[in-house]
mmCIF file of C-alpha atoms in Angstrom:
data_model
loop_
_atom_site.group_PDB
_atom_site.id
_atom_site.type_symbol
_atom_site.label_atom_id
_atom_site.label_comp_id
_atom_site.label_asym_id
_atom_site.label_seq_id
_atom_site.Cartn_x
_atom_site.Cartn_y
_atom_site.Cartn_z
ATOM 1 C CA UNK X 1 21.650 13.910 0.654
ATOM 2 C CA UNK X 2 18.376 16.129 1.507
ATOM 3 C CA UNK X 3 17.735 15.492 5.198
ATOM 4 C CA UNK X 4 13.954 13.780 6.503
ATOM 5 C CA UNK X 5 12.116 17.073 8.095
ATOM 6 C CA UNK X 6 11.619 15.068 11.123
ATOM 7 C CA UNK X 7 15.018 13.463 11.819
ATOM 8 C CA UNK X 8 17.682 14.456 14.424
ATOM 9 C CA UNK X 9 20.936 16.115 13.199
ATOM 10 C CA UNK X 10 22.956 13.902 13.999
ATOM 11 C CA UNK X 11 20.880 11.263 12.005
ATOM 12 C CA UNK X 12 21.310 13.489 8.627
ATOM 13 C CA UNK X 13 24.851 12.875 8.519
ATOM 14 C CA UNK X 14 25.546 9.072 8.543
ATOM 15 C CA UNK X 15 25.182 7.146 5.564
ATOM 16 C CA UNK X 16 21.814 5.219 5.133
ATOM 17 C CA UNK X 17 22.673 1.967 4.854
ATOM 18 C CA UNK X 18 24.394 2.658 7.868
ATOM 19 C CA UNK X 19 21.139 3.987 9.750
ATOM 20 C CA UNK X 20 19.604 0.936 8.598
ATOM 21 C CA UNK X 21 19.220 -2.487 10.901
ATOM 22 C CA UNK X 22 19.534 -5.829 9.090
ATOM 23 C CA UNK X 23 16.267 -6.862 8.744
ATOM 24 C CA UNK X 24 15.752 -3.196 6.589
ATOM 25 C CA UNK X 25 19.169 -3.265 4.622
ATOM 26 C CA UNK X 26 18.434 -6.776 3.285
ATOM 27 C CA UNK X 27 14.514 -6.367 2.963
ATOM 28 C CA UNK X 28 14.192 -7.322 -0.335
ATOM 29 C CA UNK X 29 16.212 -10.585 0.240
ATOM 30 C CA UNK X 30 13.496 -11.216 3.380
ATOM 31 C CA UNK X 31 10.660 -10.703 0.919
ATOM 32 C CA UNK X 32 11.445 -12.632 -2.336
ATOM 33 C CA UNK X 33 12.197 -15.685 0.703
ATOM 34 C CA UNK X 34 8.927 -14.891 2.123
ATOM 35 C CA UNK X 35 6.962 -15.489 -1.090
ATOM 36 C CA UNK X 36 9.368 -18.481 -2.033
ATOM 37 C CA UNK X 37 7.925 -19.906 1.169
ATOM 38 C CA UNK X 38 4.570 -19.078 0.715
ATOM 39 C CA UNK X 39 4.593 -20.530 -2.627
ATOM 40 C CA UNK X 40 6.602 -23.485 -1.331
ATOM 41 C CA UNK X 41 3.687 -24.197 1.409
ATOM 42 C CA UNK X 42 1.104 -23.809 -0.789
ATOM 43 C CA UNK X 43 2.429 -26.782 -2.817
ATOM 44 C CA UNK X 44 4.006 -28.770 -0.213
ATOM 45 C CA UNK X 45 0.796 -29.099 2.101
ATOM 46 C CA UNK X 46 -2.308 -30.242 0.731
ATOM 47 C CA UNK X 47 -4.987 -28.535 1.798
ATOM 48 C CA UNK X 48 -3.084 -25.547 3.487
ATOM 49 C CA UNK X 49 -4.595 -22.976 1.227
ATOM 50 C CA UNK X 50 -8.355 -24.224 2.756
ATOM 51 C CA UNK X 51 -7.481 -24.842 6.172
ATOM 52 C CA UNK X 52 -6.051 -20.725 6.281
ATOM 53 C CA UNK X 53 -9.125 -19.107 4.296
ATOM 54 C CA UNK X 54 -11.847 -21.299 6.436
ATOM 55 C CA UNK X 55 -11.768 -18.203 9.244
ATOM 56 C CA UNK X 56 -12.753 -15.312 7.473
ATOM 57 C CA UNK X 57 -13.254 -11.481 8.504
ATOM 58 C CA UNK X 58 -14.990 -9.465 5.382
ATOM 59 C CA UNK X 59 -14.229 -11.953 3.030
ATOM 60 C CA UNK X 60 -10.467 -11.750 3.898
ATOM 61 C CA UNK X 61 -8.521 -14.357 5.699
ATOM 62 C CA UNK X 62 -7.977 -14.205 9.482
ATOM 63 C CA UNK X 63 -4.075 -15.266 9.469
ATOM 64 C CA UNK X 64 -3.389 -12.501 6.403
ATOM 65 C CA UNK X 65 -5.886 -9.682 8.739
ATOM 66 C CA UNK X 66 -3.829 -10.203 11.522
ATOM 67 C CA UNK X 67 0.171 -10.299 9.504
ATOM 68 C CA UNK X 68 -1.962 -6.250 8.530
ATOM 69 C CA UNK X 69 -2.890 -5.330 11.581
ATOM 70 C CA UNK X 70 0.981 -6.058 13.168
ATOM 71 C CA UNK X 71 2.143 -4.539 10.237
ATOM 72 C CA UNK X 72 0.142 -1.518 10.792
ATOM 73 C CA UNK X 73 0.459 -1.111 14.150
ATOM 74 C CA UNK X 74 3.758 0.275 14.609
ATOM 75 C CA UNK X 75 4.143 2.709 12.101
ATOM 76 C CA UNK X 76 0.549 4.585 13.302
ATOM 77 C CA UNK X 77 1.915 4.217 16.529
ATOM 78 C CA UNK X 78 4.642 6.975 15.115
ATOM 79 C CA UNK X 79 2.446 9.574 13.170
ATOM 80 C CA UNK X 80 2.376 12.700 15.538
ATOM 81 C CA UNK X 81 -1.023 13.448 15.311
ATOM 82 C CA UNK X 82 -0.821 17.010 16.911
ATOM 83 C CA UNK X 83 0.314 17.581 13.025
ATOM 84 C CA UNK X 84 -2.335 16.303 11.100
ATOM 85 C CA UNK X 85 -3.667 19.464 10.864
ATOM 86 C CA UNK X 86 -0.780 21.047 8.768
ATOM 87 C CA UNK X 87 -1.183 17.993 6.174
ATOM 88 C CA UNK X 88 -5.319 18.755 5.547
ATOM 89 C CA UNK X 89 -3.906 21.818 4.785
ATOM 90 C CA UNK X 90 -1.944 21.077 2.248
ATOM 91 C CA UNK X 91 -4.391 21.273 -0.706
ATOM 92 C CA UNK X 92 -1.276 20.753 -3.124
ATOM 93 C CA UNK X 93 -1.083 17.416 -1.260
ATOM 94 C CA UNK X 94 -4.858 16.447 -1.142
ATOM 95 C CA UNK X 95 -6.185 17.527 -4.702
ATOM 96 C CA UNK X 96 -3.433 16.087 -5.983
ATOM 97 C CA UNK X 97 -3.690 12.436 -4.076
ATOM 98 C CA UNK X 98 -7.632 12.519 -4.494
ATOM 99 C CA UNK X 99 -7.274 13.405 -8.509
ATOM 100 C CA UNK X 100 -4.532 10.555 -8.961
ATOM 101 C CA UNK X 101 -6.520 7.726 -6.830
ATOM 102 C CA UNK X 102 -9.676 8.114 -7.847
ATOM 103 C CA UNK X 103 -9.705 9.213 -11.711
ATOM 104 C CA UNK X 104 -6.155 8.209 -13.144
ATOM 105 C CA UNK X 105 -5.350 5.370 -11.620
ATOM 106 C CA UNK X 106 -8.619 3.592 -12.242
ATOM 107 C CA UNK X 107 -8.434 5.089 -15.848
ATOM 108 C CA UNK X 108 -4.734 4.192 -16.398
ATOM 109 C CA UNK X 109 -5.811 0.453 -15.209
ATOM 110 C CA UNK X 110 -8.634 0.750 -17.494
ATOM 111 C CA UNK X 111 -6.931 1.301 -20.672
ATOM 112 C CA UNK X 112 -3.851 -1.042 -19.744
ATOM 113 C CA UNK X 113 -6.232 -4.091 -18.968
ATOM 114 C CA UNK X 114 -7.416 -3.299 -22.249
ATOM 115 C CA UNK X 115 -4.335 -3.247 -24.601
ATOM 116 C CA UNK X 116 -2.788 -5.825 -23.258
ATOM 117 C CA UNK X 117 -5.559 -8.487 -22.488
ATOM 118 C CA UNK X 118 -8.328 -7.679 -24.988
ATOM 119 C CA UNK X 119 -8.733 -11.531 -25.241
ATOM 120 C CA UNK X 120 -9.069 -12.204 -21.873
ATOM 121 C CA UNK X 121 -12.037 -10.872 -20.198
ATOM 122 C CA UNK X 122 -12.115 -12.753 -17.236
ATOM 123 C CA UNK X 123 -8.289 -11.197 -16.405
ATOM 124 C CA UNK X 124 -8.819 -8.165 -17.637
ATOM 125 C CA UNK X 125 -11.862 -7.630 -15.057
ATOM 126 C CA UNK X 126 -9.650 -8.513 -12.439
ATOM 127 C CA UNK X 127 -7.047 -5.685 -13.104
ATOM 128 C CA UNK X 128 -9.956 -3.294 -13.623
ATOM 129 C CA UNK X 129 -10.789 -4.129 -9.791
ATOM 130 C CA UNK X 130 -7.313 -4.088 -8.789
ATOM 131 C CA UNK X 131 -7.519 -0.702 -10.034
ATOM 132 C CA UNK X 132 -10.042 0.505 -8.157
ATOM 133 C CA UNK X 133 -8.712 -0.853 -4.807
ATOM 134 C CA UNK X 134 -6.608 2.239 -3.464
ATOM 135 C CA UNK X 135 -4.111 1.252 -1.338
ATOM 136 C CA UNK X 136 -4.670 1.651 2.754
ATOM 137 C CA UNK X 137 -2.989 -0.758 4.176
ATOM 138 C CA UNK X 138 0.620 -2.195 2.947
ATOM 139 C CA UNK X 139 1.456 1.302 1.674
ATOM 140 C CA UNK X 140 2.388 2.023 4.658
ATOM 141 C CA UNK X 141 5.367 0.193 5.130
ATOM 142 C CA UNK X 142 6.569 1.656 1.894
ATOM 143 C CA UNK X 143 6.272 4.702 2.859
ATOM 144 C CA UNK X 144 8.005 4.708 6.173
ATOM 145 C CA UNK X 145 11.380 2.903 4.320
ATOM 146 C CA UNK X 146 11.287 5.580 2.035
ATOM 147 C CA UNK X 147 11.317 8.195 4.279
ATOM 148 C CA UNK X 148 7.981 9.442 3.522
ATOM 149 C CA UNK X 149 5.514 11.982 5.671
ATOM 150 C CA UNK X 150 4.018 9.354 8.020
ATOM 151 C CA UNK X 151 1.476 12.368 9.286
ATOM 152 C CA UNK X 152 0.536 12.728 5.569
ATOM 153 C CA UNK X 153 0.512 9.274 4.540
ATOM 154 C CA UNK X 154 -2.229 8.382 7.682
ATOM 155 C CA UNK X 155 -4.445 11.569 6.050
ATOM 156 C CA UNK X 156 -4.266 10.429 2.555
ATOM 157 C CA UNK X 157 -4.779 6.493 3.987
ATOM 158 C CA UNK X 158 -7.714 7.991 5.894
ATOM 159 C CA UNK X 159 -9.103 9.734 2.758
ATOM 160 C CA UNK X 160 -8.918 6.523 0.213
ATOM 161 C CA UNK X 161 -10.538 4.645 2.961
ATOM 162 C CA UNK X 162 -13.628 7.293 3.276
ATOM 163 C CA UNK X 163 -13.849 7.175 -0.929
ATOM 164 C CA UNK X 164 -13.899 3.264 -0.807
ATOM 165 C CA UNK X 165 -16.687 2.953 0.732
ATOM 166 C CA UNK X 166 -18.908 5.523 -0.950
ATOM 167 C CA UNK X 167 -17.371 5.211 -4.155
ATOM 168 C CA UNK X 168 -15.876 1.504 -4.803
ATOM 169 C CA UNK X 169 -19.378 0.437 -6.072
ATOM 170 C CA UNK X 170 -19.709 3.495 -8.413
ATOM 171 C CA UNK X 171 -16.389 3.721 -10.141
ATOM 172 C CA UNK X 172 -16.594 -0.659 -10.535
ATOM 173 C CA UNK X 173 -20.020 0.101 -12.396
ATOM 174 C CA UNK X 174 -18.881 2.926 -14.070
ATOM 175 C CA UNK X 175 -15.394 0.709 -15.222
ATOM 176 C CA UNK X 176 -16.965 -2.330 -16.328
ATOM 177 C CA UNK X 177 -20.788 -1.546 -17.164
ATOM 178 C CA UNK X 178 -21.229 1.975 -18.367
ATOM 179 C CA UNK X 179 -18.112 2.930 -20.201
ATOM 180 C CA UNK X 180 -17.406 -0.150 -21.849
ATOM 181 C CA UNK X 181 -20.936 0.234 -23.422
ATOM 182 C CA UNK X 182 -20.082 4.117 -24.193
ATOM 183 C CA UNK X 183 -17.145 2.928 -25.938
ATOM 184 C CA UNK X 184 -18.927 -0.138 -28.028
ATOM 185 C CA UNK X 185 -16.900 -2.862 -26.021
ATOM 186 C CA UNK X 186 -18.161 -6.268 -24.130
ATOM 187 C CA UNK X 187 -19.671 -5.453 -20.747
ATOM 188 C CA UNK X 188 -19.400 -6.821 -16.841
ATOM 189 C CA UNK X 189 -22.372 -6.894 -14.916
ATOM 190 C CA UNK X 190 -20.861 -6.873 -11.414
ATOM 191 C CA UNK X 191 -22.659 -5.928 -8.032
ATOM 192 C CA UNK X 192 -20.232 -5.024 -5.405
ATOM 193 C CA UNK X 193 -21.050 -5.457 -1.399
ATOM 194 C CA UNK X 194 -20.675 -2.248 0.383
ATOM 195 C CA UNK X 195 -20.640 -4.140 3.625
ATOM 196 C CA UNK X 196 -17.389 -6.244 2.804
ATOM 197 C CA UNK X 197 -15.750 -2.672 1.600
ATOM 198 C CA UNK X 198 -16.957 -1.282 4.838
ATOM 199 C CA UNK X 199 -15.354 -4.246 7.158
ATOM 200 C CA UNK X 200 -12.188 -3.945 4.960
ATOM 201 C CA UNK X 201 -11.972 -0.575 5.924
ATOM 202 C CA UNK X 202 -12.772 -0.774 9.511
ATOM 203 C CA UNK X 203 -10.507 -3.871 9.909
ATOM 204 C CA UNK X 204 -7.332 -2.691 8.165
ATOM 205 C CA UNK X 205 -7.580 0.668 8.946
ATOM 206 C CA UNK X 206 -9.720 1.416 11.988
ATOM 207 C CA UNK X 207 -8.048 -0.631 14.488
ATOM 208 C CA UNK X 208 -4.601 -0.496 13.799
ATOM 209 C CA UNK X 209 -4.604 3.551 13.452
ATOM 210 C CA UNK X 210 -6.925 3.648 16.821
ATOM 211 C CA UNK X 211 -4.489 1.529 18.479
ATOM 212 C CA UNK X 212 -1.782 3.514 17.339
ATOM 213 C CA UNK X 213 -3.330 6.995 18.202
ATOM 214 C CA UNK X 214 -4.054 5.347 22.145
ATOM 215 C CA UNK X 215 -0.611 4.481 22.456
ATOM 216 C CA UNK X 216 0.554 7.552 21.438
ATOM 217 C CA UNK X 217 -1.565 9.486 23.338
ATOM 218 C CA UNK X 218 -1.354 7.187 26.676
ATOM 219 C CA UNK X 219 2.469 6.774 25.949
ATOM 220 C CA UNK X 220 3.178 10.135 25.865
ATOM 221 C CA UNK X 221 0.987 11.440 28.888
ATOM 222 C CA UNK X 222 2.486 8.941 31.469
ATOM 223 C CA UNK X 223 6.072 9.085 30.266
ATOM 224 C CA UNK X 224 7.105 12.429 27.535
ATOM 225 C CA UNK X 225 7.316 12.864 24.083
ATOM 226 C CA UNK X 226 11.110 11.999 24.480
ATOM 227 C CA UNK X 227 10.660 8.820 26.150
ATOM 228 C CA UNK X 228 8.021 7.832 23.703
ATOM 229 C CA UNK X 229 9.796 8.673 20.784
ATOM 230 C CA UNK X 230 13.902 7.205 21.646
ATOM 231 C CA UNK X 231 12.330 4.479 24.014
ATOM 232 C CA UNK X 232 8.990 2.691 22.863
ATOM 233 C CA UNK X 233 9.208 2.834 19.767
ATOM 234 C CA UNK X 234 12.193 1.596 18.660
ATOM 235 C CA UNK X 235 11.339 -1.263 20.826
ATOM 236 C CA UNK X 236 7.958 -2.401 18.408
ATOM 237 C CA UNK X 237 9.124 -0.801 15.506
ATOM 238 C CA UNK X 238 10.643 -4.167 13.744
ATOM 239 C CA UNK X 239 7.207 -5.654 14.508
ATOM 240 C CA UNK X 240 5.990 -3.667 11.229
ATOM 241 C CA UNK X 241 8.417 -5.470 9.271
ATOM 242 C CA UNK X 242 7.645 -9.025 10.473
ATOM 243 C CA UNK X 243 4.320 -8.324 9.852
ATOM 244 C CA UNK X 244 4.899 -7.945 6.291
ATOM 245 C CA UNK X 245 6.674 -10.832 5.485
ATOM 246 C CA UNK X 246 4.579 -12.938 8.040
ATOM 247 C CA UNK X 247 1.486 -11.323 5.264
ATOM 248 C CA UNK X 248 3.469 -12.125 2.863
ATOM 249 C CA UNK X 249 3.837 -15.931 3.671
ATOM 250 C CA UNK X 250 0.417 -16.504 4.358
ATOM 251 C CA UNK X 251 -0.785 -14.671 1.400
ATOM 252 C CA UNK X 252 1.509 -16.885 -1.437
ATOM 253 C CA UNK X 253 0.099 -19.970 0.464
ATOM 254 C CA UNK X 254 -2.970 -19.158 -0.114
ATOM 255 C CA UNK X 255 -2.467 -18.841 -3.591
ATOM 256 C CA UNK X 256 0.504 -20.783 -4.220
ATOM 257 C CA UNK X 257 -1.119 -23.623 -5.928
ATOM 258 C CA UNK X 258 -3.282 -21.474 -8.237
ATOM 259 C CA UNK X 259 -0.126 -19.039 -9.022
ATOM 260 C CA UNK X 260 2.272 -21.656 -9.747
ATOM 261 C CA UNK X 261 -0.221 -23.704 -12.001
ATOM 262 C CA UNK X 262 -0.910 -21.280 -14.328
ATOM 263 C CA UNK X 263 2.701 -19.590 -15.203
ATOM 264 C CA UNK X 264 1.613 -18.509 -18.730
ATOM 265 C CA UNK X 265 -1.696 -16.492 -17.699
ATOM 266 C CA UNK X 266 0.623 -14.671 -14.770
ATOM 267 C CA UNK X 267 2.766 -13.705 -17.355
ATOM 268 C CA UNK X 268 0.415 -11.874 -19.246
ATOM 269 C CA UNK X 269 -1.529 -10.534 -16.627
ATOM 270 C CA UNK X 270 2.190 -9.830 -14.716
ATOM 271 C CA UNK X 271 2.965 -7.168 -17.897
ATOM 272 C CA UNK X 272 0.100 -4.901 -17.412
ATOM 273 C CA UNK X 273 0.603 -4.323 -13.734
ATOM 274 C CA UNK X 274 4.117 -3.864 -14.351
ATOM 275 C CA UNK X 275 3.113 -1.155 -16.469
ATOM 276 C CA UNK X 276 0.918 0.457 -14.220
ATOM 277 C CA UNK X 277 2.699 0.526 -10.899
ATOM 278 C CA UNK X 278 5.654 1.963 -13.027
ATOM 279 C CA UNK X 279 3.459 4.682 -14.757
ATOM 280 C CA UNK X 280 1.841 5.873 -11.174
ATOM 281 C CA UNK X 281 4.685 6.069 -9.370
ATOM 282 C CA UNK X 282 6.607 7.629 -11.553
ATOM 283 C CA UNK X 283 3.901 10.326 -12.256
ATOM 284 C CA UNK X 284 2.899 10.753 -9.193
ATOM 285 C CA UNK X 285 6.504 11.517 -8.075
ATOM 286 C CA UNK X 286 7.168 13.839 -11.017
ATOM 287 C CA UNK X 287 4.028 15.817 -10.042
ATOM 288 C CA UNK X 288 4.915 16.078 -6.492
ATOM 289 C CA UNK X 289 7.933 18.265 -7.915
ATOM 290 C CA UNK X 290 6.038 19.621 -10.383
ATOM 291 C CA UNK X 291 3.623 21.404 -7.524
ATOM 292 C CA UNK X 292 6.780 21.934 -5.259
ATOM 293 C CA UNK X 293 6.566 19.617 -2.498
ATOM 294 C CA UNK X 294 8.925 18.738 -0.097
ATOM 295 C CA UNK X 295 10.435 15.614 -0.924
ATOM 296 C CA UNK X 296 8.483 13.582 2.420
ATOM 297 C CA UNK X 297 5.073 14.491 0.800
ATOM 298 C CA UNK X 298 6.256 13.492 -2.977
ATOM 299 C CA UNK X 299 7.066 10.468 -1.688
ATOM 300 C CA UNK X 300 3.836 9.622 0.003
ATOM 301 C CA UNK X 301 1.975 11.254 -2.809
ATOM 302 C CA UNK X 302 3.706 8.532 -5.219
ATOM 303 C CA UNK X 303 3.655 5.508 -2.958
ATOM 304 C CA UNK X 304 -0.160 6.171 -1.906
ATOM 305 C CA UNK X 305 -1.134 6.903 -5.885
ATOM 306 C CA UNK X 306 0.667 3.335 -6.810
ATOM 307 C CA UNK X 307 -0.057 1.112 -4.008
ATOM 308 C CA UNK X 308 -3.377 -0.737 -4.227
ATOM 309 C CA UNK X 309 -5.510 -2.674 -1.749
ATOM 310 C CA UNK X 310 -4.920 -6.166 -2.778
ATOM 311 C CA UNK X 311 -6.628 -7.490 -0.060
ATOM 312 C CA UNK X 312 -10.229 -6.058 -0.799
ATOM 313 C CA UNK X 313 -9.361 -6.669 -4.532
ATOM 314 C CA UNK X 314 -9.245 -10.045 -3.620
ATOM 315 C CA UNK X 315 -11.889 -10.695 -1.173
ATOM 316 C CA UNK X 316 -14.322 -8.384 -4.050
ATOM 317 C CA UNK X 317 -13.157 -10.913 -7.101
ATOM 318 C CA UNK X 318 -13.597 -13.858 -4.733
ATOM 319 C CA UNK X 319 -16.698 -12.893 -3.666
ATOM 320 C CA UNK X 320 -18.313 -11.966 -6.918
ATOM 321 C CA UNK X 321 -17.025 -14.473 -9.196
ATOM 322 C CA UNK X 322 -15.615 -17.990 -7.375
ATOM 323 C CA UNK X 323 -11.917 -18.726 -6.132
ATOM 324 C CA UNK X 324 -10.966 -20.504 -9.337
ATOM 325 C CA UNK X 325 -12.112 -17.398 -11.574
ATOM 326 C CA UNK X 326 -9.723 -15.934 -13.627
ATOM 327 C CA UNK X 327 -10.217 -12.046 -12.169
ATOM 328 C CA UNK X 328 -9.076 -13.795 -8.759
ATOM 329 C CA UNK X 329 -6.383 -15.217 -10.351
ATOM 330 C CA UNK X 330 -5.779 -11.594 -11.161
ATOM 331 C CA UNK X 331 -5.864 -10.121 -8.201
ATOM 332 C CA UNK X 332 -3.702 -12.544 -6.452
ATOM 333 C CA UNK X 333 -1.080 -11.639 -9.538
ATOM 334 C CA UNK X 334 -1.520 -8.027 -7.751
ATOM 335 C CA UNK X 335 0.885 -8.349 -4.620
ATOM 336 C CA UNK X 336 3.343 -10.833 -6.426
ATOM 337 C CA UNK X 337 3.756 -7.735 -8.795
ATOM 338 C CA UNK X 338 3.555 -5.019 -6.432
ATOM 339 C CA UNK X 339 5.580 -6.127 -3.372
ATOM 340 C CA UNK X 340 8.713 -6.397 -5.455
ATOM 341 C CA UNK X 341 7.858 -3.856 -8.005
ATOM 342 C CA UNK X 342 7.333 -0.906 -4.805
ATOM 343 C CA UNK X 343 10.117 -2.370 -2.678
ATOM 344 C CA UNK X 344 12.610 -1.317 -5.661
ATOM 345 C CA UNK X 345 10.719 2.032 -5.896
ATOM 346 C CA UNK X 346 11.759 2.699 -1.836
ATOM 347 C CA UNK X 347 15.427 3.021 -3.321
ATOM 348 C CA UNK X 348 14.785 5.025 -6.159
ATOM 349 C CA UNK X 349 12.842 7.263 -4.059
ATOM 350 C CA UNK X 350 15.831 7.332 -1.679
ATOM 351 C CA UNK X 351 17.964 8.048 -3.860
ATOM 352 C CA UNK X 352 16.272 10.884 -5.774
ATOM 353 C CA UNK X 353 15.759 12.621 -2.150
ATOM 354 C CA UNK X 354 19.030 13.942 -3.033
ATOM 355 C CA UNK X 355 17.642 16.029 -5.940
ATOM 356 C CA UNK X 356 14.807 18.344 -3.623
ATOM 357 C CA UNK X 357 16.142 21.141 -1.673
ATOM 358 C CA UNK X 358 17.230 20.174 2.289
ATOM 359 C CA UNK X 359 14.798 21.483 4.615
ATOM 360 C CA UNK X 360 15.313 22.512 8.364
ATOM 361 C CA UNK X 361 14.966 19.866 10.879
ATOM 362 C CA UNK X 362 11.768 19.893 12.845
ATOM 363 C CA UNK X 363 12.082 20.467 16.847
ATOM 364 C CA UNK X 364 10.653 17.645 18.821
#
């Protein structure tokens, strides 16, 4: 099995389900109960779903912004950021992430949203803006299971955040307005707030990777690299994961009763997204190999390319269109797809690390 670039010796010989605590080698099991229980709550108690969206930040609920910002937390808290420079470097790495975020996946959402719900344009608006949410937030947790390049994934986090804001508003114009018309089909006119993009970004992203950079940089000045690396953080690094299914929960009982309601119309908006999350990881991955790099940066390359920001997808079609519209009803579909769908891709990823070449451990 090829060995992580940044993991001890000792820790590239023992098996990894062995490496792996409880909580990690039975994830998926914590997840699907996670959004059994948020779906449960959202039917059980009346009036849940408005009690946890009535405290909002950007559109976005407070309980769901702070299950991110746990979630977030920890795994910034690990990026060496003395290394960042070596990533932004990379322009295999960044041409390649920028090219797949920002024209094929909005494109490959495009046509999808298309062919399969032509009928439907309420739906097929709301994958359109699913599309054009890059992922900055959950990815994160993906990437770190799968043993990705945490210093790359916080550069390529950093650089879909920057593009959301300036170009969010474009691309959704461009998407629903003028190439629809171009093409002689039925037309959106949607008007996006760059304000609620903005807070999105600042909220999910700002504080949790200033918080982690602090820590890391206080941490490590008071007490050593070593002590900061074998001490702290293995001490708030399960915090990430209870994050995510605490997100998780909240999120399905938000939109349990709406989900659960409607099982036909998640079906057919469910195929589509299957679809795409398939078709961008799986690209993404092969053209990590394809431009030869090591397998911690294909793996962040593919997870980063697939992953989407269902949070300011969902806050945008709220927003725009009503809570009982059909494109939110399509952007909730987004995480019950994409949490399962991206959890299975962490073991495929795993276990086609086996296929690049080993490379030398990296000195602490």
């Amino acid at each position: 099995m090829t060995v992580r670039t940044h993991e001890p010796p000792s820790e590239q010989t023992e098996n990894l389900a062995g490496r792996l605590s409880t909580l990690d080698r039975f994830l998926p099991v914590w997840i699907i109960a996670a959004m059994a229980v948020g779906l449960g709550l959202g039917r059980a108690v009346p009036g849940l779903d408005d009690a946890l969206s009535k405290v909002e930040i950007g559109g976005i609920s407070l309980p769901i912004g702070l299950g991110l910002l746990v979630m977030m937390y920890p795994v910034l808290a690990k990026v060496r950021y003395d290394r960042l420079d070596a990533v932004t470097g990379d322009r295999r790495l960044m041409v390649s992430s920028l090219v797949l975020n920002w024209l094929i996946g909005p494109a490959v959402m495009f046509a999808l949203a298309w062919i399969f719900l032509p009928d439907l344009p309420e739906y097929r608006t709301g994958l359109i803006i699913v599309g054009l949410a890059r992922c900055i937030a959950m990815v994160i947790i993906w990437n770190d299971l799968a043993r990705g390049d945490r210093e790359a994934a916080a550069v390529l986090i950093a650089l879909n955040s920057f593009f959301q804001v300036v170009a969010f508003g474009a691309l959704g114009w461009f998407c629903l307005k003028a190439l629809p018309g171009w093409l002689g089909l039925p037309t959106d006119d949607v008007h996006f707030s760059t304000a609620k993009i903005v807070v999105n970004v600042l909220v999910f992203l700002g504080i949790p990777l200033l918080a982690g950079y602090l820590t890391r940089r206080t941490g490590e000045k008071a007490r050593g690299r070593d002590w900061y690396e074998t001490r702290f953080l293995p001490r708030i690094g399960p915090a990430a994961l209870y994050g995510l299914l605490f997100t998780i929960v909240i999120l399905f009982a938000l939109q349990g009763d709406t989900i659960t309601s409607r099982p036909a119309d998640v079906a057919r908006i469910a195929v589509p997204l299957l679809v795409y999350f398939t078709l961008m990881w799986g690209g993404s991955f092969a053209l990590g190999r394809a431009v030869r790099l090591p397998y911690p940066r294909t793996a962040t390359l593919a997870f980063t390319a697939a992953g989407n920001n269902f949070e300011l997808a969902i806050a945008v079609a709220i927003g725009t269109f009503g809570v009982t519209s059909g494109q939110a009803l399509a952007g909730v579909v987004g995480p019950l797809i994409e949490v399962p769908i991206l959890v299975a891709l962490v073991y495929v990823s795993l276990w086609l690390r086996r296929h690049f070449t080993p490379e030398p451990a990296r000195t602490r």
